[in-house]
JSON list of C-alpha atoms in Angstrom, two decimals:
[
{"chain": "A", "resi": 1, "resn": "UNK", "atom": "CA", "xyz": [6.28, -17.47, 19.77]},
{"chain": "A", "resi": 2, "resn": "UNK", "atom": "CA", "xyz": [5.39, -19.02, 23.12]},
{"chain": "A", "resi": 3, "resn": "UNK", "atom": "CA", "xyz": [8.84, -18.38, 24.58]},
{"chain": "A", "resi": 4, "resn": "UNK", "atom": "CA", "xyz": [8.59, -14.67, 23.81]},
{"chain": "A", "resi": 5, "resn": "UNK", "atom": "CA", "xyz": [5.03, -13.59, 24.73]},
{"chain": "A", "resi": 6, "resn": "UNK", "atom": "CA", "xyz": [3.61, -10.44, 23.22]},
{"chain": "A", "resi": 7, "resn": "UNK", "atom": "CA", "xyz": [0.78, -8.14, 24.20]},
{"chain": "A", "resi": 8, "resn": "UNK", "atom": "CA", "xyz": [-2.54, -9.00, 22.64]},
{"chain": "A", "resi": 9, "resn": "UNK", "atom": "CA", "xyz": [-4.68, -5.95, 23.26]},
{"chain": "A", "resi": 10, "resn": "UNK", "atom": "CA", "xyz": [-5.95, -3.64, 25.95]},
{"chain": "A", "resi": 11, "resn": "UNK", "atom": "CA", "xyz": [-7.81, -5.04, 28.96]},
{"chain": "A", "resi": 12, "resn": "UNK", "atom": "CA", "xyz": [-10.58, -2.85, 30.32]},
{"chain": "A", "resi": 13, "resn": "UNK", "atom": "CA", "xyz": [-11.38, -3.53, 33.95]},
{"chain": "A", "resi": 14, "resn": "UNK", "atom": "CA", "xyz": [-15.03, -3.48, 35.04]},
{"chain": "A", "resi": 15, "resn": "UNK", "atom": "CA", "xyz": [-14.21, -0.90, 37.72]},
{"chain": "A", "resi": 16, "resn": "UNK", "atom": "CA", "xyz": [-13.00, 1.50, 35.05]},
{"chain": "A", "resi": 17, "resn": "UNK", "atom": "CA", "xyz": [-16.21, 1.07, 33.11]},
{"chain": "A", "resi": 18, "resn": "UNK", "atom": "CA", "xyz": [-18.34, 1.68, 36.17]},
{"chain": "A", "resi": 19, "resn": "UNK", "atom": "CA", "xyz": [-16.38, 4.84, 37.10]},
{"chain": "A", "resi": 20, "resn": "UNK", "atom": "CA", "xyz": [-16.73, 6.24, 33.59]},
{"chain": "A", "resi": 21, "resn": "UNK", "atom": "CA", "xyz": [-20.38, 5.35, 33.15]},
{"chain": "A", "resi": 22, "resn": "UNK", "atom": "CA", "xyz": [-21.88, 5.73, 36.61]},
{"chain": "A", "resi": 23, "resn": "UNK", "atom": "CA", "xyz": [-24.03, 8.82, 35.97]},
{"chain": "A", "resi": 24, "resn": "UNK", "atom": "CA", "xyz": [-25.37, 8.06, 32.49]},
{"chain": "A", "resi": 25, "resn": "UNK", "atom": "CA", "xyz": [-28.48, 6.26, 31.22]},
{"chain": "A", "resi": 26, "resn": "UNK", "atom": "CA", "xyz": [-28.35, 2.51, 30.71]},
{"chain": "A", "resi": 27, "resn": "UNK", "atom": "CA", "xyz": [-28.44, 2.85, 26.91]},
{"chain": "A", "resi": 28, "resn": "UNK", "atom": "CA", "xyz": [-25.34, 5.07, 26.90]},
{"chain": "A", "resi": 29, "resn": "UNK", "atom": "CA", "xyz": [-23.68, 2.72, 29.38]},
{"chain": "A", "resi": 30, "resn": "UNK", "atom": "CA", "xyz": [-24.23, -0.24, 27.07]},
{"chain": "A", "resi": 31, "resn": "UNK", "atom": "CA", "xyz": [-23.07, 1.78, 24.09]},
{"chain": "A", "resi": 32, "resn": "UNK", "atom": "CA", "xyz": [-19.85, 2.76, 25.87]},
{"chain": "A", "resi": 33, "resn": "UNK", "atom": "CA", "xyz": [-19.20, -0.91, 26.75]},
{"chain": "A", "resi": 34, "resn": "UNK", "atom": "CA", "xyz": [-19.64, -1.88, 23.11]},
{"chain": "A", "resi": 35, "resn": "UNK", "atom": "CA", "xyz": [-17.37, 0.93, 21.90]},
{"chain": "A", "resi": 36, "resn": "UNK", "atom": "CA", "xyz": [-14.62, 0.00, 24.37]},
{"chain": "A", "resi": 37, "resn": "UNK", "atom": "CA", "xyz": [-14.99, -3.67, 23.48]},
{"chain": "A", "resi": 38, "resn": "UNK", "atom": "CA", "xyz": [-14.83, -2.83, 19.77]},
{"chain": "A", "resi": 39, "resn": "UNK", "atom": "CA", "xyz": [-11.65, -0.78, 20.22]},
{"chain": "A", "resi": 40, "resn": "UNK", "atom": "CA", "xyz": [-9.93, -3.52, 22.20]},
{"chain": "A", "resi": 41, "resn": "UNK", "atom": "CA", "xyz": [-10.98, -6.19, 19.67]},
{"chain": "A", "resi": 42, "resn": "UNK", "atom": "CA", "xyz": [-9.67, -4.08, 16.77]},
{"chain": "A", "resi": 43, "resn": "UNK", "atom": "CA", "xyz": [-6.35, -3.56, 18.57]},
{"chain": "A", "resi": 44, "resn": "UNK", "atom": "CA", "xyz": [-6.09, -7.28, 19.32]},
{"chain": "A", "resi": 45, "resn": "UNK", "atom": "CA", "xyz": [-6.77, -8.19, 15.69]},
{"chain": "A", "resi": 46, "resn": "UNK", "atom": "CA", "xyz": [-4.06, -5.79, 14.51]},
{"chain": "A", "resi": 47, "resn": "UNK", "atom": "CA", "xyz": [-1.54, -7.26, 16.95]},
{"chain": "A", "resi": 48, "resn": "UNK", "atom": "CA", "xyz": [-2.50, -10.82, 15.96]},
{"chain": "A", "resi": 49, "resn": "UNK", "atom": "CA", "xyz": [-1.97, -9.87, 12.31]},
{"chain": "A", "resi": 50, "resn": "UNK", "atom": "CA", "xyz": [1.51, -8.57, 13.16]},
{"chain": "A", "resi": 51, "resn": "UNK", "atom": "CA", "xyz": [2.31, -11.80, 15.01]},
{"chain": "A", "resi": 52, "resn": "UNK", "atom": "CA", "xyz": [0.98, -13.84, 12.08]},
{"chain": "A", "resi": 53, "resn": "UNK", "atom": "CA", "xyz": [3.15, -11.93, 9.61]},
{"chain": "A", "resi": 54, "resn": "UNK", "atom": "CA", "xyz": [6.23, -12.30, 11.81]},
{"chain": "A", "resi": 55, "resn": "UNK", "atom": "CA", "xyz": [5.61, -16.05, 12.20]},
{"chain": "A", "resi": 56, "resn": "UNK", "atom": "CA", "xyz": [5.12, -16.38, 8.45]},
{"chain": "A", "resi": 57, "resn": "UNK", "atom": "CA", "xyz": [8.43, -14.64, 7.77]},
{"chain": "A", "resi": 58, "resn": "UNK", "atom": "CA", "xyz": [10.22, -16.88, 10.27]},
{"chain": "A", "resi": 59, "resn": "UNK", "atom": "CA", "xyz": [8.66, -19.97, 8.68]},
{"chain": "A", "resi": 60, "resn": "UNK", "atom": "CA", "xyz": [9.77, -18.89, 5.20]},
{"chain": "A", "resi": 61, "resn": "UNK", "atom": "CA", "xyz": [13.30, -18.36, 6.52]},
{"chain": "A", "resi": 62, "resn": "UNK", "atom": "CA", "xyz": [13.28, -21.82, 8.12]},
{"chain": "A", "resi": 63, "resn": "UNK", "atom": "CA", "xyz": [12.16, -23.41, 4.84]},
{"chain": "A", "resi": 64, "resn": "UNK", "atom": "CA", "xyz": [14.98, -21.66, 2.94]},
{"chain": "A", "resi": 65, "resn": "UNK", "atom": "CA", "xyz": [17.50, -22.77, 5.57]},
{"chain": "A", "resi": 66, "resn": "UNK", "atom": "CA", "xyz": [16.26, -26.36, 5.22]},
{"chain": "A", "resi": 67, "resn": "UNK", "atom": "CA", "xyz": [16.56, -26.20, 1.43]},
{"chain": "A", "resi": 68, "resn": "UNK", "atom": "CA", "xyz": [20.11, -24.81, 1.68]},
{"chain": "A", "resi": 69, "resn": "UNK", "atom": "CA", "xyz": [21.06, -27.52, 4.18]},
{"chain": "A", "resi": 70, "resn": "UNK", "atom": "CA", "xyz": [19.72, -30.24, 1.86]},
{"chain": "A", "resi": 71, "resn": "UNK", "atom": "CA", "xyz": [21.63, -28.82, -1.12]},
{"chain": "A", "resi": 72, "resn": "UNK", "atom": "CA", "xyz": [24.86, -28.55, 0.88]},
{"chain": "A", "resi": 73, "resn": "UNK", "atom": "CA", "xyz": [24.42, -32.08, 2.18]},
{"chain": "A", "resi": 74, "resn": "UNK", "atom": "CA", "xyz": [23.92, -33.38, -1.37]},
{"chain": "A", "resi": 75, "resn": "UNK", "atom": "CA", "xyz": [27.03, -31.50, -2.52]},
{"chain": "A", "resi": 76, "resn": "UNK", "atom": "CA", "xyz": [28.98, -32.99, 0.37]},
{"chain": "A", "resi": 77, "resn": "UNK", "atom": "CA", "xyz": [27.98, -36.52, -0.65]},
{"chain": "A", "resi": 78, "resn": "UNK", "atom": "CA", "xyz": [28.78, -35.86, -4.32]},
{"chain": "A", "resi": 79, "resn": "UNK", "atom": "CA", "xyz": [32.15, -34.25, -3.60]},
{"chain": "A", "resi": 80, "resn": "UNK", "atom": "CA", "xyz": [33.17, -36.93, -1.11]},
{"chain": "A", "resi": 81, "resn": "UNK", "atom": "CA", "xyz": [32.40, -39.65, -3.67]},
{"chain": "A", "resi": 82, "resn": "UNK", "atom": "CA", "xyz": [34.70, -37.94, -6.20]},
{"chain": "A", "resi": 83, "resn": "UNK", "atom": "CA", "xyz": [37.50, -37.38, -3.69]},
{"chain": "A", "resi": 84, "resn": "UNK", "atom": "CA", "xyz": [37.49, -40.94, -2.35]},
{"chain": "A", "resi": 85, "resn": "UNK", "atom": "CA", "xyz": [38.24, -42.50, -5.76]}
]
């Protein structure tokens, strides 16, 4: 998946946090930081789960393709041995 990068969550800039929380008490400021951090972490985890599922599906497809290639190769060897005689 390195050749096709995907988004991995929202990035909250410190300037945005300061603008939103400039005129509130320190406790509310800290709480808002934790809430924003929690939301971005949850979004990142959901996107990582999607990427994991997609990678898993691709891996399963690759395994099936490898199995089919091995079977076809074995059939080729068997059929060529019958046709040569």
